[in-house]
mmCIF file of C-alpha atoms in Angstrom:
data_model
loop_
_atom_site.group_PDB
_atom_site.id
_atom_site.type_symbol
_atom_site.label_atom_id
_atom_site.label_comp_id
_atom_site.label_asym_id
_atom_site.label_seq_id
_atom_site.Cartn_x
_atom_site.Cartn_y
_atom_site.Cartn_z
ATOM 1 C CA UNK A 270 33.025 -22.112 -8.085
ATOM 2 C CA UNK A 271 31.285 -20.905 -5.141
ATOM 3 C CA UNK A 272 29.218 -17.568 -5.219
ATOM 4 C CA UNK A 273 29.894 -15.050 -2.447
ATOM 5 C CA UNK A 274 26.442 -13.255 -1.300
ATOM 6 C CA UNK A 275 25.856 -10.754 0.908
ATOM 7 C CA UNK A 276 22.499 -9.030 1.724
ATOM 8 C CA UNK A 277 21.734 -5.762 3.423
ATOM 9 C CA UNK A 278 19.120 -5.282 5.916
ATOM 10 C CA UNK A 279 17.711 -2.452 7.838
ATOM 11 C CA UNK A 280 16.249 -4.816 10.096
ATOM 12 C CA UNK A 281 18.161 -7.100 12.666
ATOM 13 C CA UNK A 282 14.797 -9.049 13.009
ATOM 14 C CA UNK A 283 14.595 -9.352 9.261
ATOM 15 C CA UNK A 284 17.980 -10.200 8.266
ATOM 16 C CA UNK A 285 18.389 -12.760 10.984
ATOM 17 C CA UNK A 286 14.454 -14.484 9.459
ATOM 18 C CA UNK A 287 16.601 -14.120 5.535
ATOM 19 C CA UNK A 288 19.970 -16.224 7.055
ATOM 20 C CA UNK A 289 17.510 -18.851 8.984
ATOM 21 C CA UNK A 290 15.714 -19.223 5.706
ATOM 22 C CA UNK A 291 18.926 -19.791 3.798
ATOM 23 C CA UNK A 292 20.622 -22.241 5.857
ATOM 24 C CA UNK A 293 18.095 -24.084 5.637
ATOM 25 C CA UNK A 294 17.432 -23.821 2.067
ATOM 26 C CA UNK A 295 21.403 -24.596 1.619
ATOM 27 C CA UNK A 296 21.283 -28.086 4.388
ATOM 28 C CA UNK A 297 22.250 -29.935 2.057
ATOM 29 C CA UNK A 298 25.606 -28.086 1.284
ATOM 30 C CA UNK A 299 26.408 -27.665 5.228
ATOM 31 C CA UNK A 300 26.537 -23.416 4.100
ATOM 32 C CA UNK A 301 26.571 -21.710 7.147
ATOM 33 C CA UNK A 302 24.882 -18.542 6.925
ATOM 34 C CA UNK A 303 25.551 -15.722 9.458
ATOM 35 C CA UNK A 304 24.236 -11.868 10.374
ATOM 36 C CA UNK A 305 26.738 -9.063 11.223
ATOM 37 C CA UNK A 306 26.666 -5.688 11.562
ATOM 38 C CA UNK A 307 26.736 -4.284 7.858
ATOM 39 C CA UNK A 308 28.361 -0.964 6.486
ATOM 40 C CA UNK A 309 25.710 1.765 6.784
ATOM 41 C CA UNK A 310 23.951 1.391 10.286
ATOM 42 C CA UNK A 311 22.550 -2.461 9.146
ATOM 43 C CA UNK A 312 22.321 -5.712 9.092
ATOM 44 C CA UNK A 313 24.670 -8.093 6.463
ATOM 45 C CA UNK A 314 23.579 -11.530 5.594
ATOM 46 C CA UNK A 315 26.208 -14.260 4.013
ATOM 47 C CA UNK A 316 27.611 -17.078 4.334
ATOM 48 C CA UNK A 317 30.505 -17.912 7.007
ATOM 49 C CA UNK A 318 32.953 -17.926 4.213
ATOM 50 C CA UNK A 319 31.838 -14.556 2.895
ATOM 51 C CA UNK A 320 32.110 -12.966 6.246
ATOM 52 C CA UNK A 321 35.781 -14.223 7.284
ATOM 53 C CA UNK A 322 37.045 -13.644 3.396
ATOM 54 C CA UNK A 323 35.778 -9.841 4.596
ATOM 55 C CA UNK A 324 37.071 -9.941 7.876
ATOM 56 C CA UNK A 325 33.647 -9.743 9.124
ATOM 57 C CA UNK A 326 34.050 -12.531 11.933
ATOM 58 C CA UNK A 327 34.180 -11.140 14.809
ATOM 59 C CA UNK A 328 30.619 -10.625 15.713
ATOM 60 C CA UNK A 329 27.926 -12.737 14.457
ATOM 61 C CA UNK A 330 24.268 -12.369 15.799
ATOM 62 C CA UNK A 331 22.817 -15.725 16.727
ATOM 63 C CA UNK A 332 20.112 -17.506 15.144
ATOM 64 C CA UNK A 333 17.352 -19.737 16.647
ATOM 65 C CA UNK A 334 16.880 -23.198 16.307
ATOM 66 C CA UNK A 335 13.177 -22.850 16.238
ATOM 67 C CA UNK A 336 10.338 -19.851 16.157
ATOM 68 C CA UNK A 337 7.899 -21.963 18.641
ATOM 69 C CA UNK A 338 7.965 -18.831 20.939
ATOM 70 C CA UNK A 339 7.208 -16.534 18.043
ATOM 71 C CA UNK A 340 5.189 -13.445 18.791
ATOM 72 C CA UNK A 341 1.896 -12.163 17.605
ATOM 73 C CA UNK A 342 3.387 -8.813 17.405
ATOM 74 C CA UNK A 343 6.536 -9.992 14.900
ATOM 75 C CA UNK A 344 3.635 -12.046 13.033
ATOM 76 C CA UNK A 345 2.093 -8.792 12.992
ATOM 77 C CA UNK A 346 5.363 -7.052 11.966
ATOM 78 C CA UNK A 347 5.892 -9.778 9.435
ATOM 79 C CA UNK A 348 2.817 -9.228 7.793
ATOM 80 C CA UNK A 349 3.102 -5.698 7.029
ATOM 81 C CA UNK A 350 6.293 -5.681 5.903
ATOM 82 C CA UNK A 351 6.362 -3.997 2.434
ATOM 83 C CA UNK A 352 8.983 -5.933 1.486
ATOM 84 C CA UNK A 353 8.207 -9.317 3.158
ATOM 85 C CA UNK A 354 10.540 -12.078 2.658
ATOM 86 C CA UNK A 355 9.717 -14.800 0.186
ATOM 87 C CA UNK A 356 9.271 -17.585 2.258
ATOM 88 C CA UNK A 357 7.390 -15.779 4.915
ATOM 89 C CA UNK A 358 5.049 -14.241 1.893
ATOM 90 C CA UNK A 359 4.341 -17.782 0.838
ATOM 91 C CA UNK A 360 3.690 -19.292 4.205
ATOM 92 C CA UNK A 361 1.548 -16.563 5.691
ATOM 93 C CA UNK A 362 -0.211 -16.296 1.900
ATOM 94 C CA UNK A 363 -1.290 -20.177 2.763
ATOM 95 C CA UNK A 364 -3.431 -19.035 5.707
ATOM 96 C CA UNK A 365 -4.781 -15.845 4.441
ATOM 97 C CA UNK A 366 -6.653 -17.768 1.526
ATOM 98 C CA UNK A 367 -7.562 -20.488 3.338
ATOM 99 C CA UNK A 368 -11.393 -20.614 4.664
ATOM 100 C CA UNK A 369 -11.846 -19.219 8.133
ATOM 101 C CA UNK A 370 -14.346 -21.870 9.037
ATOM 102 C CA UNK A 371 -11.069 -24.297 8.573
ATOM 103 C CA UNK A 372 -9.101 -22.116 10.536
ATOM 104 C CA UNK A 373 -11.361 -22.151 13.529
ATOM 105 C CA UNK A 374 -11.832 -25.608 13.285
ATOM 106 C CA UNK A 375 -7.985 -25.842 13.711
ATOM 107 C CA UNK A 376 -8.243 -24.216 16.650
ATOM 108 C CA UNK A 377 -11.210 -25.256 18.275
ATOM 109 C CA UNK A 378 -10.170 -28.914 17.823
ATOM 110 C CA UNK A 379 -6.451 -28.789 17.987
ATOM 111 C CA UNK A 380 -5.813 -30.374 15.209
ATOM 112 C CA UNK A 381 -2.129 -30.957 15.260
ATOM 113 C CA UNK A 382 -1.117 -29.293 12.306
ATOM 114 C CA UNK A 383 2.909 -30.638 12.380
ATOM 115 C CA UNK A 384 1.080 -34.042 12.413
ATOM 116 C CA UNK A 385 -0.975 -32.736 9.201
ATOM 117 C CA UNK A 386 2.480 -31.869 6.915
ATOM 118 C CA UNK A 387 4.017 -34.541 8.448
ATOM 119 C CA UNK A 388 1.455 -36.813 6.573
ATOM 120 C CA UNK A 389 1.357 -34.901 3.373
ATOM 121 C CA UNK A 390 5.582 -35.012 3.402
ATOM 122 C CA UNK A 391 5.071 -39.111 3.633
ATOM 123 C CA UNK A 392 3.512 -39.153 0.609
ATOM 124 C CA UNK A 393 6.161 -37.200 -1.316
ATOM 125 C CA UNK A 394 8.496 -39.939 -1.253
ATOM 126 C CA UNK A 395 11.456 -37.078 0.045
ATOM 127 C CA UNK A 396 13.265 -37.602 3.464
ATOM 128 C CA UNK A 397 13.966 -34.179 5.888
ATOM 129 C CA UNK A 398 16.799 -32.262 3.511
ATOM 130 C CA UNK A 399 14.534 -32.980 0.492
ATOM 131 C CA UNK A 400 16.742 -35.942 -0.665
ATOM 132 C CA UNK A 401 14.500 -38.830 -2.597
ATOM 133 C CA UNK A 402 14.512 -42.016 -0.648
ATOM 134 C CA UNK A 403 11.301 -43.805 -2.169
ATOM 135 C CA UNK A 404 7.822 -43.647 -0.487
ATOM 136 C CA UNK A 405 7.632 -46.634 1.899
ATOM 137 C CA UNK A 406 11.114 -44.759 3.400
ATOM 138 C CA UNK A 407 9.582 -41.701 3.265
ATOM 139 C CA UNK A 408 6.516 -42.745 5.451
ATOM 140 C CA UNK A 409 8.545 -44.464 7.558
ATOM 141 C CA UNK A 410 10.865 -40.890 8.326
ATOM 142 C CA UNK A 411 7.980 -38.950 8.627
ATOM 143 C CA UNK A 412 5.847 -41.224 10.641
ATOM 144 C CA UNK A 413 8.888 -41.350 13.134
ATOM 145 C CA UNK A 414 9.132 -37.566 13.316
ATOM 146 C CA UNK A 415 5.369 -37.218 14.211
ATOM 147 C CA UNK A 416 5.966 -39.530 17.330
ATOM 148 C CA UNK A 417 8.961 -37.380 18.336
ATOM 149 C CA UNK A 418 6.736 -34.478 18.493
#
């Protein structure tokens, strides 16, 4: 039985970060998950199904296929969000603990960091929707994604 959701968010910004997140959490399912203008001057989050069992499908607000151009000011507006998303809490939490010396070096150096996880994912032994394939595969996805970067 599937599970209807639907999420309220003041936010546009915010709600649109909460249905990236869960499509790609839900890849492996092929859920589509969509953002629409909700009941009470906000933003709804659920998946397509949700929204045309509600009617809801006229409008959807698109999503992006990638944050590369992502601002220091919605990092900034990220950040000191009270109520910060769970996956954004998590990845930003990384940095913040991690020794600014490192940091800098990142920087100063350019050390590719998609090359870094790219090389830590190899060893997992997982392919790109977190599906086991054994870790000579594994290397041999991830080693192949690092040269398309």
């Amino acid at each position: 039985m599937k599970q209807n959701n639907l999420e309220l968010y003041d936010q546009l910004d915010k709600a649109i970060d909460r249905a990236v997140w869960l499509q790609f959490e839900h890849r492996n399912s092929k859920r589509k998950f969509v953002v629409y203008d909700g009941p009470a001057d906000n933003f709804a989050v659920s998946d397509l199904q949700t929204a045309v069992e509600m009617e809801m499908d006229s409008h959807f607000y698109s999503l992006p296929d990638s944050y590369f151009n992502l601002s220091h000011e919605r990092l900034d507006a990220i950040a000191k969000d009270k109520d910060m998303l769970q996956h954004w809490e998590e990845l930003l939490g990384k940095f913040s603990v991690m020794e600014g010396e490192l940091l800098r070096f990142i920087i100063r150096f350019q050390i590719p960091v998609e090359k870094l996880i790219c090389h830590e994912l190899s060893n997992r032994g997982f392919d790109q929707n977190n599906q086991w394939v054994g870790f000579e595969a594994s290397k041999k996805i991830w080693q192949q994604n690092e040269s398309e970067d």
